[in-house]
JSON list of C-alpha atoms in Angstrom, two decimals:
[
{"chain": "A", "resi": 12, "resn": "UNK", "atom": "CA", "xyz": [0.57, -8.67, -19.10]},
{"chain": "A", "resi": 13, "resn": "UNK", "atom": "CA", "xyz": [3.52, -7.54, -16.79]},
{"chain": "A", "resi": 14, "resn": "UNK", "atom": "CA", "xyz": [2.67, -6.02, -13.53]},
{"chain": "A", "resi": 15, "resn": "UNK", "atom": "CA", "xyz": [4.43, -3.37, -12.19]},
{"chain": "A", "resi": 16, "resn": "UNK", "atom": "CA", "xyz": [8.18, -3.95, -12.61]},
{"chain": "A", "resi": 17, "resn": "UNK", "atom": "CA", "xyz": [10.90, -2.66, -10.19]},
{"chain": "A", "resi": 18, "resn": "UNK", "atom": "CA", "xyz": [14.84, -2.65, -9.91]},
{"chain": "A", "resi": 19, "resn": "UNK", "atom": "CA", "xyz": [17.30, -3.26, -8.37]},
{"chain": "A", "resi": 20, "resn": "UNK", "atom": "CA", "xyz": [15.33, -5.82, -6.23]},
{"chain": "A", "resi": 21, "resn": "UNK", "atom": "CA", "xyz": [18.42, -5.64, -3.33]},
{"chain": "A", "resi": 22, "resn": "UNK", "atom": "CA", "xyz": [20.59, -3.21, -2.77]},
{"chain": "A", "resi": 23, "resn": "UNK", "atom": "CA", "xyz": [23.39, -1.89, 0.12]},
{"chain": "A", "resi": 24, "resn": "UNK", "atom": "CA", "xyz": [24.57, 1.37, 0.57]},
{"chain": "A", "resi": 25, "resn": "UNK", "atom": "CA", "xyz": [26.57, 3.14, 2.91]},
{"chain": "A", "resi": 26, "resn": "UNK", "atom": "CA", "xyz": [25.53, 6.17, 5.29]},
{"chain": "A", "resi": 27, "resn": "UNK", "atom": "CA", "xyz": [26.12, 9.41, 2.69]},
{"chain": "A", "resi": 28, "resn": "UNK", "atom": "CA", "xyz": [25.70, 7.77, -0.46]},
{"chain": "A", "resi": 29, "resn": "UNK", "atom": "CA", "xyz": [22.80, 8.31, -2.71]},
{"chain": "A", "resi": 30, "resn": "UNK", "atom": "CA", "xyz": [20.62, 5.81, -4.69]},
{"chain": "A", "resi": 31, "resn": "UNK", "atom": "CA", "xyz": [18.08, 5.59, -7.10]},
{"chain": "A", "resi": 32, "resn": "UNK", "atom": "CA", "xyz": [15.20, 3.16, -7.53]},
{"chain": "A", "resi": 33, "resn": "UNK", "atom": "CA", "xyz": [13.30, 2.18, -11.08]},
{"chain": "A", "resi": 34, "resn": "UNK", "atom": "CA", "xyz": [9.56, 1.67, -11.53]},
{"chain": "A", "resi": 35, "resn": "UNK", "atom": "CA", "xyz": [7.86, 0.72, -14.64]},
{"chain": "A", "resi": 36, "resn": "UNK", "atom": "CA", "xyz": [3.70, 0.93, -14.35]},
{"chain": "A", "resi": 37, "resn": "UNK", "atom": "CA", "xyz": [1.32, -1.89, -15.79]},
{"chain": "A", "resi": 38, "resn": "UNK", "atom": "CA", "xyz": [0.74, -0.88, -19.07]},
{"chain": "A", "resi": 39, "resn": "UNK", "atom": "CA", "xyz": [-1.62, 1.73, -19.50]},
{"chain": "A", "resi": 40, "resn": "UNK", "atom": "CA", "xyz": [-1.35, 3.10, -16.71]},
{"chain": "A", "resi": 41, "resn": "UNK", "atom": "CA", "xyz": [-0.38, 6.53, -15.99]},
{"chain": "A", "resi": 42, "resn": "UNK", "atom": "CA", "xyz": [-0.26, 7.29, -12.48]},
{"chain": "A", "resi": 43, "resn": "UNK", "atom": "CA", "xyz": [2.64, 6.29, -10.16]},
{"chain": "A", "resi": 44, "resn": "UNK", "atom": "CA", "xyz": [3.20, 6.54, -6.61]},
{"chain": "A", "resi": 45, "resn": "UNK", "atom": "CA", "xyz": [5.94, 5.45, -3.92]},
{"chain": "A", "resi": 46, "resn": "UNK", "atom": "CA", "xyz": [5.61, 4.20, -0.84]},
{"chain": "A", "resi": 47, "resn": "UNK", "atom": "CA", "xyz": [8.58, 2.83, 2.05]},
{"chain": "A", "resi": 48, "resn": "UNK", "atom": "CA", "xyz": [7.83, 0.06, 4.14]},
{"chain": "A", "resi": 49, "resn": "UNK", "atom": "CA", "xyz": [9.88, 0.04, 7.24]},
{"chain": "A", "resi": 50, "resn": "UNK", "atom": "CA", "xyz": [9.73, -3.43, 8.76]},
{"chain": "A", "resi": 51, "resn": "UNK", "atom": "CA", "xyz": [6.71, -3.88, 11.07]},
{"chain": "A", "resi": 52, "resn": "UNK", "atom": "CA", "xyz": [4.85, -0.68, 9.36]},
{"chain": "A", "resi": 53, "resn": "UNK", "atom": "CA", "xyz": [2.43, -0.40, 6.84]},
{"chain": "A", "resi": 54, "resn": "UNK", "atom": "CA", "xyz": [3.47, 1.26, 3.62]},
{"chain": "A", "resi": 55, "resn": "UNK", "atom": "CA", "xyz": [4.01, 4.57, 3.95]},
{"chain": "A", "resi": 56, "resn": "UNK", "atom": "CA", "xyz": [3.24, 7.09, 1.24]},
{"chain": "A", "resi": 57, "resn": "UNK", "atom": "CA", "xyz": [6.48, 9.32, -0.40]},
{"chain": "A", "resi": 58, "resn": "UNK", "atom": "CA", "xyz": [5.27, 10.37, -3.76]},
{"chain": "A", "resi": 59, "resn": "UNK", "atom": "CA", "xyz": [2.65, 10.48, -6.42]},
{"chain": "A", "resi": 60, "resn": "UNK", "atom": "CA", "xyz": [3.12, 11.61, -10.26]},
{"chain": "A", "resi": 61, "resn": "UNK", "atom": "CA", "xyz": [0.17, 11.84, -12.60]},
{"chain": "A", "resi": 62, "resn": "UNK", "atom": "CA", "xyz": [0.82, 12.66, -16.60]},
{"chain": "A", "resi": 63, "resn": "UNK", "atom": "CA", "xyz": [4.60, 13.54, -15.73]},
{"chain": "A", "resi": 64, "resn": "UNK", "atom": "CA", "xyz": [3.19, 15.46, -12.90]},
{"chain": "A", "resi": 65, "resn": "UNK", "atom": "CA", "xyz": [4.16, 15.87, -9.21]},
{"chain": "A", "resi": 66, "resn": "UNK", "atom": "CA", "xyz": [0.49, 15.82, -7.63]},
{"chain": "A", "resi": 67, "resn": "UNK", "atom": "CA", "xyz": [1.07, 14.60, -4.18]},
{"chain": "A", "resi": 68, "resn": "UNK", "atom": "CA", "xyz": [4.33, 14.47, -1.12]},
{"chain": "A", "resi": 69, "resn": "UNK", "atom": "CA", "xyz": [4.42, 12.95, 2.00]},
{"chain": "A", "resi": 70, "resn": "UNK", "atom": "CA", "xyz": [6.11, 13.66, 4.85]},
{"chain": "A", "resi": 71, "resn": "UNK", "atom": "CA", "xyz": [9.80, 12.76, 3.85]},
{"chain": "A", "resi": 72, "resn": "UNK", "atom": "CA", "xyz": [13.11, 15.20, 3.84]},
{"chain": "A", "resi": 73, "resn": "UNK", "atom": "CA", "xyz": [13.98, 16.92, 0.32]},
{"chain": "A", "resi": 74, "resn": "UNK", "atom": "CA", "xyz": [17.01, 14.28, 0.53]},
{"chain": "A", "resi": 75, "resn": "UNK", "atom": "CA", "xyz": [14.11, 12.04, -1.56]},
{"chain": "A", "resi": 76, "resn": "UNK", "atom": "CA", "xyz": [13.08, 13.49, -4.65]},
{"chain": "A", "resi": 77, "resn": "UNK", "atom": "CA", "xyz": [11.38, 11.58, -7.62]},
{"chain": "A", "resi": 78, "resn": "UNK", "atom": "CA", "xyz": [10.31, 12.02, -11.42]},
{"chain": "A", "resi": 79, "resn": "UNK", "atom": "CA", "xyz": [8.13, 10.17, -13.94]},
{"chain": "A", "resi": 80, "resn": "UNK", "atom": "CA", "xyz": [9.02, 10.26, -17.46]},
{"chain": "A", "resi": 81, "resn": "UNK", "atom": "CA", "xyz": [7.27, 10.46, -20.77]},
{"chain": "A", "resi": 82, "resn": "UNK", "atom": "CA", "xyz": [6.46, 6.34, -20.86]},
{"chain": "A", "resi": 83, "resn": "UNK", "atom": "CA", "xyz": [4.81, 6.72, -17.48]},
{"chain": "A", "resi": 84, "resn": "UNK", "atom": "CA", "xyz": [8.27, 4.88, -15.53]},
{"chain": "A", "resi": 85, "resn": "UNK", "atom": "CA", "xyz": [9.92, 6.80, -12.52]},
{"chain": "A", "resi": 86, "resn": "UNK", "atom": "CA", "xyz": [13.08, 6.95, -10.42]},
{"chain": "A", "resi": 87, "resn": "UNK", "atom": "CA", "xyz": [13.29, 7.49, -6.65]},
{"chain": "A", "resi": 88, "resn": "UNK", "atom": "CA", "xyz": [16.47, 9.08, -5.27]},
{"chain": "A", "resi": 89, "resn": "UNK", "atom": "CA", "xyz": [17.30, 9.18, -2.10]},
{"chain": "A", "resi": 90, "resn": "UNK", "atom": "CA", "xyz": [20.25, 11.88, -0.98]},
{"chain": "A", "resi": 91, "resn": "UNK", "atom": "CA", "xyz": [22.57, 11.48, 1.95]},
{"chain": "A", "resi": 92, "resn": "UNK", "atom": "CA", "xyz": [21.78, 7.92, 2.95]},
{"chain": "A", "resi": 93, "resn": "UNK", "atom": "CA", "xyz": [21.21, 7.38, 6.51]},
{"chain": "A", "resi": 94, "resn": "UNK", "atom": "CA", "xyz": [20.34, 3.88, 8.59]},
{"chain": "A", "resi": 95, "resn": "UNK", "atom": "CA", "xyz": [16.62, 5.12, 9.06]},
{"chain": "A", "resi": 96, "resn": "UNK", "atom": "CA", "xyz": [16.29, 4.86, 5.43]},
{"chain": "A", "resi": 97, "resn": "UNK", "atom": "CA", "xyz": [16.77, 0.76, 5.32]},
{"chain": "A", "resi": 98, "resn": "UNK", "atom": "CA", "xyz": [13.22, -0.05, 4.16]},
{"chain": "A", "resi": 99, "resn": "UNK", "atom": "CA", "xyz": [11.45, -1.63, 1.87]},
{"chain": "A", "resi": 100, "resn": "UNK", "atom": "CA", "xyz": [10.33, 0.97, -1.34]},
{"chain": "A", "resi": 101, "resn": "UNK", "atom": "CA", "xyz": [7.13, 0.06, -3.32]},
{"chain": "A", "resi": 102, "resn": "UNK", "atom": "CA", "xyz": [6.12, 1.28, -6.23]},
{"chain": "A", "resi": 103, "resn": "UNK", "atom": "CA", "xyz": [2.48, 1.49, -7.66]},
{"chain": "A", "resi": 104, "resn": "UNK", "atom": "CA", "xyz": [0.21, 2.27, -10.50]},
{"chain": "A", "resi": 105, "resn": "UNK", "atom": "CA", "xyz": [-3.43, 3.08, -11.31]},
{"chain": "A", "resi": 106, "resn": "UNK", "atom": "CA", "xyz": [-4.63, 3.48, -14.40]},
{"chain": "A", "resi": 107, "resn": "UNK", "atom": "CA", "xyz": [-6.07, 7.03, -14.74]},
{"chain": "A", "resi": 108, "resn": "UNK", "atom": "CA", "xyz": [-6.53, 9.11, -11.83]},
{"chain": "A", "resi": 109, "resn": "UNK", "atom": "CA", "xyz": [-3.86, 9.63, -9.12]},
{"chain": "A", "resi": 110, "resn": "UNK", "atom": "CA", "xyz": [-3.73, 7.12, -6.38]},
{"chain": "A", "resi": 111, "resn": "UNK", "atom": "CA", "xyz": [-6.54, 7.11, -3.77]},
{"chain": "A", "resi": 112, "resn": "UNK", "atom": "CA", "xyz": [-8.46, 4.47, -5.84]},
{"chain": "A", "resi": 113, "resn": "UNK", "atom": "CA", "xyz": [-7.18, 1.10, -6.29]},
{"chain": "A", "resi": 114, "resn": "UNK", "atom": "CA", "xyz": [-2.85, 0.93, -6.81]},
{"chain": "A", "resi": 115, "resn": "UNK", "atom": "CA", "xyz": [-1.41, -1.87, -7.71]},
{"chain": "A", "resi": 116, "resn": "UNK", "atom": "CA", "xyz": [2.03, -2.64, -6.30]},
{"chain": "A", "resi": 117, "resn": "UNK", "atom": "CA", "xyz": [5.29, -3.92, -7.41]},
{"chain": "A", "resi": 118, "resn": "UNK", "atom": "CA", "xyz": [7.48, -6.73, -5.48]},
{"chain": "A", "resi": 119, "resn": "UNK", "atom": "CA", "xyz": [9.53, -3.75, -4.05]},
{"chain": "A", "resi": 120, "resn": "UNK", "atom": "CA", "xyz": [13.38, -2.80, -3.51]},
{"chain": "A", "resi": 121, "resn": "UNK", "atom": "CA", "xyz": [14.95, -3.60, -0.24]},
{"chain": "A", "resi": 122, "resn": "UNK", "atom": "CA", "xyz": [17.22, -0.75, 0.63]},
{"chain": "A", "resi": 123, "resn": "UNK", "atom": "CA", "xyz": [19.76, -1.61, 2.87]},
{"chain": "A", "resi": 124, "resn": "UNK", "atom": "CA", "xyz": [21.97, 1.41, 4.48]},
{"chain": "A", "resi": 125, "resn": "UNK", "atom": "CA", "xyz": [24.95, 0.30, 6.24]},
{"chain": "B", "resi": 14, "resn": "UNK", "atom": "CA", "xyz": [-0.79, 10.00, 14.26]},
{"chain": "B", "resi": 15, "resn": "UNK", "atom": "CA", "xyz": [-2.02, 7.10, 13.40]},
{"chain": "B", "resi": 16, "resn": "UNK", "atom": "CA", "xyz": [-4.95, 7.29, 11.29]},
{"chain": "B", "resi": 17, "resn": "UNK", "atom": "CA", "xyz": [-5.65, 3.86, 10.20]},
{"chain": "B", "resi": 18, "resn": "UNK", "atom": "CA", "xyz": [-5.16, 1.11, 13.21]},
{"chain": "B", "resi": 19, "resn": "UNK", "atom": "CA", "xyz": [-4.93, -1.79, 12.80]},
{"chain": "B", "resi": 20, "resn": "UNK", "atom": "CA", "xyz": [-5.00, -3.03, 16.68]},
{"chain": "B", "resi": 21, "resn": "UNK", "atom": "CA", "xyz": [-4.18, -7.05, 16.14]},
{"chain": "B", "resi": 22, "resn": "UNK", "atom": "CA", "xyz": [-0.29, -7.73, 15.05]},
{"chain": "B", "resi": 23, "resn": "UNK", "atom": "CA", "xyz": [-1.19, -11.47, 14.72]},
{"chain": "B", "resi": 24, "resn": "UNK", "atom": "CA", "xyz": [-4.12, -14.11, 14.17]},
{"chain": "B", "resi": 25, "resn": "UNK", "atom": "CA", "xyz": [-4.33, -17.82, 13.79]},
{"chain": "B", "resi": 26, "resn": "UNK", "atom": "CA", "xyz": [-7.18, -19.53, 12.53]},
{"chain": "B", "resi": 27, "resn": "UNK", "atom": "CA", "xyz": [-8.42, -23.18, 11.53]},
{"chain": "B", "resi": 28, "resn": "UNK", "atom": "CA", "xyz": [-8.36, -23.95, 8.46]},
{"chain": "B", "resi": 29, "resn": "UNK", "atom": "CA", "xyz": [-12.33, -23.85, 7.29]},
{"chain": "B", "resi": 30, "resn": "UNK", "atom": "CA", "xyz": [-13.39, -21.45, 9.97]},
{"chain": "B", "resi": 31, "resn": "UNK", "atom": "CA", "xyz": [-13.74, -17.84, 9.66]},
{"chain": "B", "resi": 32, "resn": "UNK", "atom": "CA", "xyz": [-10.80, -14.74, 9.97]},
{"chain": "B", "resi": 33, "resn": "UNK", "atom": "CA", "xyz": [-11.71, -11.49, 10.95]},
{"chain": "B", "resi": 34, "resn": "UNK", "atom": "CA", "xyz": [-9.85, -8.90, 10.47]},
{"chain": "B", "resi": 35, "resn": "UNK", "atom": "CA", "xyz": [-10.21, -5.71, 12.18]},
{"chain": "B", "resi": 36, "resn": "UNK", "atom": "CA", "xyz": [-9.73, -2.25, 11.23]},
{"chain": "B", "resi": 37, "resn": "UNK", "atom": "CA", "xyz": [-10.27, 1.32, 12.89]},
{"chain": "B", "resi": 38, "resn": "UNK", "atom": "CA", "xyz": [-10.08, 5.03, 11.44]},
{"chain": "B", "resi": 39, "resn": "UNK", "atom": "CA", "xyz": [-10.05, 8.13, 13.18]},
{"chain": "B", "resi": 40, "resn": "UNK", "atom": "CA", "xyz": [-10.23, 10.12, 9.97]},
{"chain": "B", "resi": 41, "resn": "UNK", "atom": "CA", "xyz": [-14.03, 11.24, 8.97]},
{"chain": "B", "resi": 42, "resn": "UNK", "atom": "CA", "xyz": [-13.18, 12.09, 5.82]},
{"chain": "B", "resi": 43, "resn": "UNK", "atom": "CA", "xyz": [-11.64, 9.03, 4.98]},
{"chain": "B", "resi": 44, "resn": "UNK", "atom": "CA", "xyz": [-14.55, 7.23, 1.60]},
{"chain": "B", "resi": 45, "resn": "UNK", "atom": "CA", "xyz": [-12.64, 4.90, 0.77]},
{"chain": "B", "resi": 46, "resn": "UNK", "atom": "CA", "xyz": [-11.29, 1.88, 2.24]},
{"chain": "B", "resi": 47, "resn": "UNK", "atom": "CA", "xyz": [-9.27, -1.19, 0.75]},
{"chain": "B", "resi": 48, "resn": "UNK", "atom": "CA", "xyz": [-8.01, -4.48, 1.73]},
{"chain": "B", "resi": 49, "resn": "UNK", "atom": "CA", "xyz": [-4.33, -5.91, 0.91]},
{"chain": "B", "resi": 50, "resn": "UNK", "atom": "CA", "xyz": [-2.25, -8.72, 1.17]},
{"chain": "B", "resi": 51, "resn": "UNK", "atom": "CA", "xyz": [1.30, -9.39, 1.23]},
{"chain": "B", "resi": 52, "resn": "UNK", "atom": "CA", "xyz": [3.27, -12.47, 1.12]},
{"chain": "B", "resi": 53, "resn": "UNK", "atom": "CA", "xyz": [6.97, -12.66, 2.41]},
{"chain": "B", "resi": 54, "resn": "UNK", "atom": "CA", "xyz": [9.27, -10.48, -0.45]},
{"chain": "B", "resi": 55, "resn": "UNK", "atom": "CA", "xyz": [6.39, -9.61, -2.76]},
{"chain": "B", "resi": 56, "resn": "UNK", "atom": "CA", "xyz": [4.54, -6.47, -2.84]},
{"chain": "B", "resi": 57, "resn": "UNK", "atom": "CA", "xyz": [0.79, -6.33, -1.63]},
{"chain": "B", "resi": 58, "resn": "UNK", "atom": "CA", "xyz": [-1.85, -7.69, -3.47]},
{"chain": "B", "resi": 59, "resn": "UNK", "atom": "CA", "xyz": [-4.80, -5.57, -3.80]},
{"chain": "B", "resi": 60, "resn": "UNK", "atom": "CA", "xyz": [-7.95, -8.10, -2.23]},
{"chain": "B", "resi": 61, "resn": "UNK", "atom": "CA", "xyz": [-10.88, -5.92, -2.02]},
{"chain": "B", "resi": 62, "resn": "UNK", "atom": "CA", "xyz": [-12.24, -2.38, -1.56]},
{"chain": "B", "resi": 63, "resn": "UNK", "atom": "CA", "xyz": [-15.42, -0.20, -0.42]},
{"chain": "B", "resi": 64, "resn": "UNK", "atom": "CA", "xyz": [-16.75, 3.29, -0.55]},
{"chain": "B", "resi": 65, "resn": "UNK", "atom": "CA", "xyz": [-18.18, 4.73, 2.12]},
{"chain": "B", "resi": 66, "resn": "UNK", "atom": "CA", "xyz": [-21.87, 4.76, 0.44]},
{"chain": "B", "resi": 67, "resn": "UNK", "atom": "CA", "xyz": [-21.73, 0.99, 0.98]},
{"chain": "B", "resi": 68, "resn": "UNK", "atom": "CA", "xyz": [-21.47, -0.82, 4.05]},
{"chain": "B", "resi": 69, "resn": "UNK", "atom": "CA", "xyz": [-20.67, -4.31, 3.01]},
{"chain": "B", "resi": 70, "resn": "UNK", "atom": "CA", "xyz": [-18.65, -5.65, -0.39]},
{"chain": "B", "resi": 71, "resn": "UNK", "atom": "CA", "xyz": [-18.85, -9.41, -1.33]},
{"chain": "B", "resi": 72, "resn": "UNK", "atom": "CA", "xyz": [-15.77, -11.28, -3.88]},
{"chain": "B", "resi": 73, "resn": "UNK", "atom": "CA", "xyz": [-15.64, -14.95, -3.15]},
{"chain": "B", "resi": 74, "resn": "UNK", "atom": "CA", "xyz": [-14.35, -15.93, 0.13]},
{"chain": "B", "resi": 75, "resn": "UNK", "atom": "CA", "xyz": [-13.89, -12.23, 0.96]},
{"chain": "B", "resi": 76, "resn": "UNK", "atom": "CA", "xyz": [-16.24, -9.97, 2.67]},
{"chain": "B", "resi": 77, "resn": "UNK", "atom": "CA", "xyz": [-15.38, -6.64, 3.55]},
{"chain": "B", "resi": 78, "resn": "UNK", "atom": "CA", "xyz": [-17.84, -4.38, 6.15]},
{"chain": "B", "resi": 79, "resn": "UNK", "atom": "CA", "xyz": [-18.01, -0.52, 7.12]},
{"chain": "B", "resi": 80, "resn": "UNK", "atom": "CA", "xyz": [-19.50, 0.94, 9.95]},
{"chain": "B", "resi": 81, "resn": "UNK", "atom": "CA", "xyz": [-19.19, 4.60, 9.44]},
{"chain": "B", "resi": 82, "resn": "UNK", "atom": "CA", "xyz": [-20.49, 5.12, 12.48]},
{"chain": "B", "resi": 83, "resn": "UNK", "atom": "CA", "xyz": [-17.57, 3.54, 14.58]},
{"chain": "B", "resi": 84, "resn": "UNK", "atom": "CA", "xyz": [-14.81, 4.22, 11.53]},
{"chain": "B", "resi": 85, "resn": "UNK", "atom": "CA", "xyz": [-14.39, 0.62, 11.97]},
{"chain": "B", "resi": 86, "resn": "UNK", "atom": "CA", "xyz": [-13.99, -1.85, 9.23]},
{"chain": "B", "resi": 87, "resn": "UNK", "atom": "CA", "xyz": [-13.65, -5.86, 9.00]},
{"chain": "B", "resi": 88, "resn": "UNK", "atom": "CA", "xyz": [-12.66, -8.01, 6.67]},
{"chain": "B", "resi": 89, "resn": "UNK", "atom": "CA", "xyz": [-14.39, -11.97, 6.84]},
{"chain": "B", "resi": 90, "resn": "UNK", "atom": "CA", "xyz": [-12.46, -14.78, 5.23]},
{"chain": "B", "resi": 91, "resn": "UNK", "atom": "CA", "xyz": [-14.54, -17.92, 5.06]},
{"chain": "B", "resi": 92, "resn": "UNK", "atom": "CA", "xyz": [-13.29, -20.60, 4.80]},
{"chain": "B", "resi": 93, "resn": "UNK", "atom": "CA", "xyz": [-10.13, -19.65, 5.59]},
{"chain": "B", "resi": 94, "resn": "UNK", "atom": "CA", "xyz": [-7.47, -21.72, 3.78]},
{"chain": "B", "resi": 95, "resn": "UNK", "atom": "CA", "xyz": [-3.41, -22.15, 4.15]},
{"chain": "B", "resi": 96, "resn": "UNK", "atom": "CA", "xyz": [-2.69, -19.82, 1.13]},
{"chain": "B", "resi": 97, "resn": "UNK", "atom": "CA", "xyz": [-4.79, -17.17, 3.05]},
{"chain": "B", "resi": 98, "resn": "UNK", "atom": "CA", "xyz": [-1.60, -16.92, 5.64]},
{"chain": "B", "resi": 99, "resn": "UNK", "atom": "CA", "xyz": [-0.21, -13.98, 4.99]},
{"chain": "B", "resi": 100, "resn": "UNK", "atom": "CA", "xyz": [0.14, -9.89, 6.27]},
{"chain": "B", "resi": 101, "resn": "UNK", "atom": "CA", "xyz": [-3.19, -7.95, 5.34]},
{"chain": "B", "resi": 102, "resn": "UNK", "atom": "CA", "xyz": [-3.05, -4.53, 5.07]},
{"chain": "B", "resi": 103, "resn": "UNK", "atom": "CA", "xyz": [-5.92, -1.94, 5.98]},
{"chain": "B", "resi": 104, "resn": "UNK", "atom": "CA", "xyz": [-6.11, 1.19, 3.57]},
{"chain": "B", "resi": 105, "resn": "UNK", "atom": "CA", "xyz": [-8.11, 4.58, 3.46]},
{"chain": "B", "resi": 106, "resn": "UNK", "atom": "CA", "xyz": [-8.23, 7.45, 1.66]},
{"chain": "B", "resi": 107, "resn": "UNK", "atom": "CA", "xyz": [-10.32, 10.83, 0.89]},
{"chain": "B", "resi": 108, "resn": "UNK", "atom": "CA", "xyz": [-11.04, 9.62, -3.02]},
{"chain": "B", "resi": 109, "resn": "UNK", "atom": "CA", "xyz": [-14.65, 11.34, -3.60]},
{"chain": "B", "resi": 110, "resn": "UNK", "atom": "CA", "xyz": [-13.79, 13.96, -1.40]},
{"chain": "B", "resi": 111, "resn": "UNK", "atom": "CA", "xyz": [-9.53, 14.77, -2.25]},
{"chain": "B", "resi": 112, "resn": "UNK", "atom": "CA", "xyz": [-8.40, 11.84, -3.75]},
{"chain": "B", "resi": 113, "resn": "UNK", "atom": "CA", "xyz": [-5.71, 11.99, -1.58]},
{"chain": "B", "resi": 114, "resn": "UNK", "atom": "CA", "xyz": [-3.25, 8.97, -1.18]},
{"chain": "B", "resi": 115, "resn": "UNK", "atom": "CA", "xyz": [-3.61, 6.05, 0.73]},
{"chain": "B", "resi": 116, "resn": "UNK", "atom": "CA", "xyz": [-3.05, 5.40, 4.38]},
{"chain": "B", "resi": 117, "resn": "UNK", "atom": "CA", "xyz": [-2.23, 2.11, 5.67]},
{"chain": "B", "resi": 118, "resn": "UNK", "atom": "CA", "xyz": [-2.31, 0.57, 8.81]},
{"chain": "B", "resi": 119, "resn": "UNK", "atom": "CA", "xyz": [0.94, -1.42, 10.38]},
{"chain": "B", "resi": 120, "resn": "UNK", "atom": "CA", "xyz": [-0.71, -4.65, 9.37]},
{"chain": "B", "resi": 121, "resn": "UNK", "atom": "CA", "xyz": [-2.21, -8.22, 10.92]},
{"chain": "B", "resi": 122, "resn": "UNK", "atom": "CA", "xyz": [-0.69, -11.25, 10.29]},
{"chain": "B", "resi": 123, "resn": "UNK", "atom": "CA", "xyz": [-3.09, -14.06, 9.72]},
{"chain": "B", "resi": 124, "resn": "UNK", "atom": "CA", "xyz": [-1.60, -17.72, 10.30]},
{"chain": "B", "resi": 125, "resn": "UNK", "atom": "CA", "xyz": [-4.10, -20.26, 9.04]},
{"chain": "B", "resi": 126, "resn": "UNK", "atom": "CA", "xyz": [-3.57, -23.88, 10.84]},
{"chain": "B", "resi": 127, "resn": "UNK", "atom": "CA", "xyz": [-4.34, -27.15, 8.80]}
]
């Protein structure tokens, strides 16, 4: 079975531009959360959708926004790129609930803001 | 605010002996606490979790143990092996109580020496 399945893997952007990150959840599962991992930190949490469902922010700017659609994947954008953003973005699933229980993490897209 | 610590940046161990890894909480409602690991560009694996009705979880070579008490948590490797080298990442969060999300700490790398 495929684990949880993210693109682009590497990316560079420049200060101002916008991107947007892909997550597809283990199969099954219906929860999905994001987290950013600046280097030296633990992952930090950004977002968590349940059943197509915002249920949970963290403290991050409205610049990032998120969705999940009706097969359970999401997209992260990020508005108005600046350096501080550079990080490493993880996705995660759980199967029924909203994260809090066990998530299970993708291999992550390293953002890059020049 | 730091709510999960995780005071250690680094560790090196023999191979066959025992790794501890530390972990402290300052949030009391935090009944839930798991265990990660992450290799160099993959996303963390989960390891191994416990709820705060517990105070000590057994899989394998892994032991995980809560003292609610001191919001303090360890995790025991034994024996420690090479392919144990790796970040491992401390996690709470309010499940039984909020399910809120998860809360990591900044990590301790654990170097295991042949």
């Amino acid at each position: 079975d495929a684990g949880v399945t993210q693109s682009p893997t590497h990316l560079i952007k420049t200060r101002g531009q916008q991107v947007t990150l892909r997550c597809s959840p283990i199969s099954g599962h219906k929860s999905v959360s994001w987290y950013q991992q600046v280097l030296g930190q633990g992952p930090q949490f950004i977002f968590q959708y349940y059943e197509k469902e915002e249920r949970g922010r963290g403290n991050f700017p409205d610049r990032f926004s998120a969705r999940q659609f009706p097969n359970y994947s999401s997209e992260l954008n990020v508005n108005a790129l600046l350096l501080g953003d550079s990080a490493l973005y993880l996705c995660a699933s759980s199967w029924g609930v909203p994260s809090g229980n066990t998530i299970y993490f993708g291999e992550g897209s390293w953002l890059t803001v020049v | 605010d730091q709510q999960v610590k995780q005071n250690s940046p680094s560790l090196s161990v023999q191979e066959g002996r025992i790794s501890i890894l530390n972990c402290d909480y300052t949030n009391s409602m935090f009944d839930y606490f798991l265990w990660y690991k992450k290799y160099p560009a993959e996303g963390p694996t989960f390891l191994i979790s416990i709820s705060s009705i517990k105070d000590k979880n057994e899989d394998g070579r892994f032991t995980v143990f809560l003292n609610k008490s001191a919001k303090h948590l360890s995790l025991h490797i034994v024996p420690s092996q090479p392919g144990d080298s790796a970040v491992y990442f401390c996690a709470a969060s309010e499940y039984y109580s909020g399910n809120t999300p998860l809360v990591f700490g900044k990590g301790t790398r654990l170097s295991v020496i042949a």
